[in-house]
Tab-separated table of C-alpha atoms and ligand atoms in Angstrom:
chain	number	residue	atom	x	y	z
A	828	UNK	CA	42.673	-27.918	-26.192
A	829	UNK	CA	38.711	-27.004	-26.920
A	830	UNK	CA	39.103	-29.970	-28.943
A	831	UNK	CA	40.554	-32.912	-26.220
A	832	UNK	CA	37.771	-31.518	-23.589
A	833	UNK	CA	35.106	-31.672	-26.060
A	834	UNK	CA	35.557	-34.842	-27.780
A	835	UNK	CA	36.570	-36.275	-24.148
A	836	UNK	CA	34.014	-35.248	-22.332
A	837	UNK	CA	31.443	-36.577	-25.091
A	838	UNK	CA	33.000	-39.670	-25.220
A	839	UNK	CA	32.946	-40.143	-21.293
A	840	UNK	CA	29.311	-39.698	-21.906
A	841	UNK	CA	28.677	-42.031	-24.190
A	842	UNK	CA	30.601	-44.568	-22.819
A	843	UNK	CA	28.534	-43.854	-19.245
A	844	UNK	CA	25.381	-44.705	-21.514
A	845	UNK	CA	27.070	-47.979	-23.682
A	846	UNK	CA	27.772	-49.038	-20.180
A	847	UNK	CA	24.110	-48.368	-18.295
A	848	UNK	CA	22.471	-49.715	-21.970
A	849	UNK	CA	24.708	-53.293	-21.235
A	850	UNK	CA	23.483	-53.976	-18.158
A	851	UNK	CA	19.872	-53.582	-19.572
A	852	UNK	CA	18.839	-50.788	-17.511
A	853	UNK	CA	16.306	-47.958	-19.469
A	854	UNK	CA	16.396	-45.599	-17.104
A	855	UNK	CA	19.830	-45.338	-16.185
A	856	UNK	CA	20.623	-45.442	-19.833
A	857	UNK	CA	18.234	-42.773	-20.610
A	858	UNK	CA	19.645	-40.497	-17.879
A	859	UNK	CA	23.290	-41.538	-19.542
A	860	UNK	CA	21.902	-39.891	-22.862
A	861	UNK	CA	20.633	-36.540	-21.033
A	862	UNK	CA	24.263	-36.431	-19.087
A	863	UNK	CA	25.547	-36.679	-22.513
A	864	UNK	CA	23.331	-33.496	-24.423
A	865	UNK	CA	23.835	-31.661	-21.325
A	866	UNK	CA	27.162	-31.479	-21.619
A	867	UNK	CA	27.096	-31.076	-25.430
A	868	UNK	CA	24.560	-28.450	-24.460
A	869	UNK	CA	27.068	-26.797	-21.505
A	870	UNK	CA	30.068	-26.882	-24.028
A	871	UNK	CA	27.593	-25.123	-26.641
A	872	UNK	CA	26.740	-22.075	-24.049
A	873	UNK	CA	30.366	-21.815	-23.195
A	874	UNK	CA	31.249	-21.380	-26.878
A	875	UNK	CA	28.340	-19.070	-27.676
A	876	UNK	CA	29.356	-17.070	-24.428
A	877	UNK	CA	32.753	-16.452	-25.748
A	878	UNK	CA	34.235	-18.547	-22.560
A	879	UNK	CA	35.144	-21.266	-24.355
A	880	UNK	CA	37.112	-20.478	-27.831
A	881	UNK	CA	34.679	-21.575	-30.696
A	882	UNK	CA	36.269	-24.404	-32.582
A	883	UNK	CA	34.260	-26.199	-35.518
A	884	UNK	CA	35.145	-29.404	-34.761
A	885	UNK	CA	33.814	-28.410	-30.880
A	886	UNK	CA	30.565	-27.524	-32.443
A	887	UNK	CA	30.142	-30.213	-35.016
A	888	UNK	CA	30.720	-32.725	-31.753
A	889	UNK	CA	28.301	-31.272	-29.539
A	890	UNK	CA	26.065	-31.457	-32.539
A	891	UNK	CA	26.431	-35.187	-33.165
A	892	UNK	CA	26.055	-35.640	-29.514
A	893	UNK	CA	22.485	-33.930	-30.108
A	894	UNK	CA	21.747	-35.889	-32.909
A	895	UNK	CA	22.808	-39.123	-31.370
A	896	UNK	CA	20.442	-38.700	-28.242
A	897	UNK	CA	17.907	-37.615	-30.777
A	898	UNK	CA	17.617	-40.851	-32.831
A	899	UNK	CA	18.381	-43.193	-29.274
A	900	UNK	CA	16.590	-41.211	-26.504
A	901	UNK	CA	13.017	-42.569	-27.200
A	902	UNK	CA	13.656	-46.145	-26.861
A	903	UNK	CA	14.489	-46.151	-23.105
A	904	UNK	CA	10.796	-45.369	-22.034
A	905	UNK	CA	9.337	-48.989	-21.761
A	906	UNK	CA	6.545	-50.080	-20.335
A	907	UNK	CA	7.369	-50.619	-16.785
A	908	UNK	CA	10.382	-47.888	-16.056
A	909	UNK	CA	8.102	-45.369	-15.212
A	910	UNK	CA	9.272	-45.919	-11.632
A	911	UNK	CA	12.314	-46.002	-9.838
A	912	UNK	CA	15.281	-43.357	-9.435
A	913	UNK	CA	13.283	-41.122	-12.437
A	914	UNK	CA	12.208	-37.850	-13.356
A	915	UNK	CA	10.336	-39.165	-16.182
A	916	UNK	CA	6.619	-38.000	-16.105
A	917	UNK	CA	3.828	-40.596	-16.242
A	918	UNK	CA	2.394	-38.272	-19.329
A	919	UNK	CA	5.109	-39.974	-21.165
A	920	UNK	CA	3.135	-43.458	-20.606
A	921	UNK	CA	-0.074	-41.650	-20.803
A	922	UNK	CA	0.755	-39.417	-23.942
A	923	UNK	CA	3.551	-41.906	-26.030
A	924	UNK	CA	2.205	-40.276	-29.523
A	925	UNK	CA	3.101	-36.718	-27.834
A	926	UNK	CA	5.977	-37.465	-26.270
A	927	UNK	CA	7.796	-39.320	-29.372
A	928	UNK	CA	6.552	-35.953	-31.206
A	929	UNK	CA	8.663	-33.931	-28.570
A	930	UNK	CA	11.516	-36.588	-29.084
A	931	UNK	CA	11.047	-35.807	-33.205
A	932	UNK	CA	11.966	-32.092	-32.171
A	933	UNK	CA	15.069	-32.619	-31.145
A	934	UNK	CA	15.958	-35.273	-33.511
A	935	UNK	CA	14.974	-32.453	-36.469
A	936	UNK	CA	16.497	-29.930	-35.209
A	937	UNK	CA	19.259	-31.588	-34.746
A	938	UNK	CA	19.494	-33.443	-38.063
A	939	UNK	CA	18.937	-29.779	-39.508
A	940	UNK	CA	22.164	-28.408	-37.235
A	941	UNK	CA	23.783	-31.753	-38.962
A	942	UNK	CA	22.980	-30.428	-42.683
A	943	UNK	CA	24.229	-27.209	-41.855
A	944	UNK	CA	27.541	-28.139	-40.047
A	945	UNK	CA	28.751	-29.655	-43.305
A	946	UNK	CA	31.929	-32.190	-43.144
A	947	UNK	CA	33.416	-30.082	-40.513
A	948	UNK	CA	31.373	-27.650	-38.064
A	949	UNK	CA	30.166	-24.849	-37.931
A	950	UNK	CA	32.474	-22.196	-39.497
A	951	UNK	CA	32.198	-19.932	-36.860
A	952	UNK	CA	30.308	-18.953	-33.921
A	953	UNK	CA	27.516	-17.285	-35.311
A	954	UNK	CA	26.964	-19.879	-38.010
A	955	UNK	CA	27.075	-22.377	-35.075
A	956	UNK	CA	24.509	-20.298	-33.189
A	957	UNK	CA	22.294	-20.130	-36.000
A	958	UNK	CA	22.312	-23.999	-35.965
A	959	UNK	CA	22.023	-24.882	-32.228
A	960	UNK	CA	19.802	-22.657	-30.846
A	961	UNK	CA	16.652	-24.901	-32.210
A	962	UNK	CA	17.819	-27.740	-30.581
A	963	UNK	CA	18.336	-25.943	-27.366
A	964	UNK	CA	14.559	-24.491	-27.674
A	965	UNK	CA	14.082	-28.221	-27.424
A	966	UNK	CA	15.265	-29.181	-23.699
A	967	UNK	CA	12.783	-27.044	-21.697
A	968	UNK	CA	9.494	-27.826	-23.888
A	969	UNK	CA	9.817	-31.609	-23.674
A	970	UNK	CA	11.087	-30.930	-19.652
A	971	UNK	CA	8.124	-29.174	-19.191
A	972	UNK	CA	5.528	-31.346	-19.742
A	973	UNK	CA	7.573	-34.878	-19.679
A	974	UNK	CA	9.419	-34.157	-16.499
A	975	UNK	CA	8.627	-33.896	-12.752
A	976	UNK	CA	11.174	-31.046	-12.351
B	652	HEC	C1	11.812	-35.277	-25.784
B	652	HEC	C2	11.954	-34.816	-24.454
B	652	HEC	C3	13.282	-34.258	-23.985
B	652	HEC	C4	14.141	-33.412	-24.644
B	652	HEC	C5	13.989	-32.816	-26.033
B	652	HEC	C6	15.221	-33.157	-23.732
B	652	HEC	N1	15.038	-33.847	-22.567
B	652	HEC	FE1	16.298	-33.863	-20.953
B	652	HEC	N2	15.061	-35.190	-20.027
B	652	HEC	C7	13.866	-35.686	-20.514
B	652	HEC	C8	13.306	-36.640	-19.582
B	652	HEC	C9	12.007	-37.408	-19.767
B	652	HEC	C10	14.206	-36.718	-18.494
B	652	HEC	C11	14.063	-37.608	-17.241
B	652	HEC	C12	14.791	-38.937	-17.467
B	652	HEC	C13	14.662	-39.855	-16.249
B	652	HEC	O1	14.913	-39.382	-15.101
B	652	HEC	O2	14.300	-41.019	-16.419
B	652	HEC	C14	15.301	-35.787	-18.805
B	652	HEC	C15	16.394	-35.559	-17.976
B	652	HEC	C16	17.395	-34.657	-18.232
B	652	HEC	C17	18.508	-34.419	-17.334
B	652	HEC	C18	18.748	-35.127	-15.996
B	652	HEC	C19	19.460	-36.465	-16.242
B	652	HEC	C20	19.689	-37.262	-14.970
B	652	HEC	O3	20.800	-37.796	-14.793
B	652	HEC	O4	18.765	-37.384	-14.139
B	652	HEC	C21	19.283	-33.451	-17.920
B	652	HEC	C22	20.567	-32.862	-17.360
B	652	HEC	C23	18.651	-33.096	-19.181
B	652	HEC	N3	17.515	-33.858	-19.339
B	652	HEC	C24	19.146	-32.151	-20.075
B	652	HEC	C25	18.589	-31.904	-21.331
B	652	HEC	C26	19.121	-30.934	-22.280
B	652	HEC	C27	20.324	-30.045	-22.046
B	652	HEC	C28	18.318	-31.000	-23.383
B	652	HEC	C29	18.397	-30.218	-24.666
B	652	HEC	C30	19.604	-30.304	-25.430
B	652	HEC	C31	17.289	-31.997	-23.116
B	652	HEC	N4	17.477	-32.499	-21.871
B	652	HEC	C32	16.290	-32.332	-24.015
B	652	HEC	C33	13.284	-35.332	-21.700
B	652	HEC	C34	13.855	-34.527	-22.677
């Protein structure tokens, strides 16, 4: 059950940002990958909560979900898209070199959660705490300073 909501849910996502990334729009696209960690990121906090039975092949999926938007994310910024429907900051334009270094974050920590999920998650909760929790220490230091709100 953990399983079908997880892996359909992530795929909903992904297919929201294949779709936006076809018709050659960044920011929509870019917003496509964020829907897409948040929920990894929602299913995560429901498992670590205990409301949502821990599964490993739940936590390895919001994992590659992380690790996905960590590797893509960065490409959506160019030139150009800094306006619009966008909660991008302009200090991502202003500061690229700091921003892509706040994009590395995530994509380490969650190429580390990666290592340590092995072939098939996350043994159990705490193991899967142990290897989230640095990529969710991610998501409020990049929206703090690359974000409007
Ligand atoms: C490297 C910087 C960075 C990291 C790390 C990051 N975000 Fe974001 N996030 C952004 C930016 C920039 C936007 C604004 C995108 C736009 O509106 O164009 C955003 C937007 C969002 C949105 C709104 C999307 C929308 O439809 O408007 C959500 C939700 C979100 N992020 C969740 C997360 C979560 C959860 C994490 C951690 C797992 C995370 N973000 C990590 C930079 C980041």
């Amino acid at each position: 059950m953990v399983r079908t909501i997880a892996a359909s849910t992530l795929a909903l996502a992904l297919l929201g940002a294949v779709a936006a990334q076809a018709a050659g729009d960044p920011v929509a696209t870019r917003k496509a990958i964020m829907q897409s960690v948040a929920g990894a990121a929602g299913l995560s906090g429901a498992m670590m909560k205990g409301e949502v039975a821990y599964s490993p092949a739940a936590g390895k999926a919001a994992i590659s979900s992380f690790n996905a938007a960590g590797h893509t994310f960065g490409d959506y910024f160019p030139e150009g898209s800094q306006a619009g429907d966008t909660t991008a900051a302009a200090k991502i334009w202003e500061d690229r070199a700091g921003f892509e270094a706040a994009v590395a974050k995530l994509a380490d920590a969650a190429g580390a959660a990666m290592q340590a999920s092995g072939k098939d998650g996350p043994a159990d909760v705490e193991a899967f705490k142990a290897a989230v929790g640095p990529v969710l220490g991610t998501c409020r230091d990049c929206h703090q300073v690359y974000r409007t709100r």
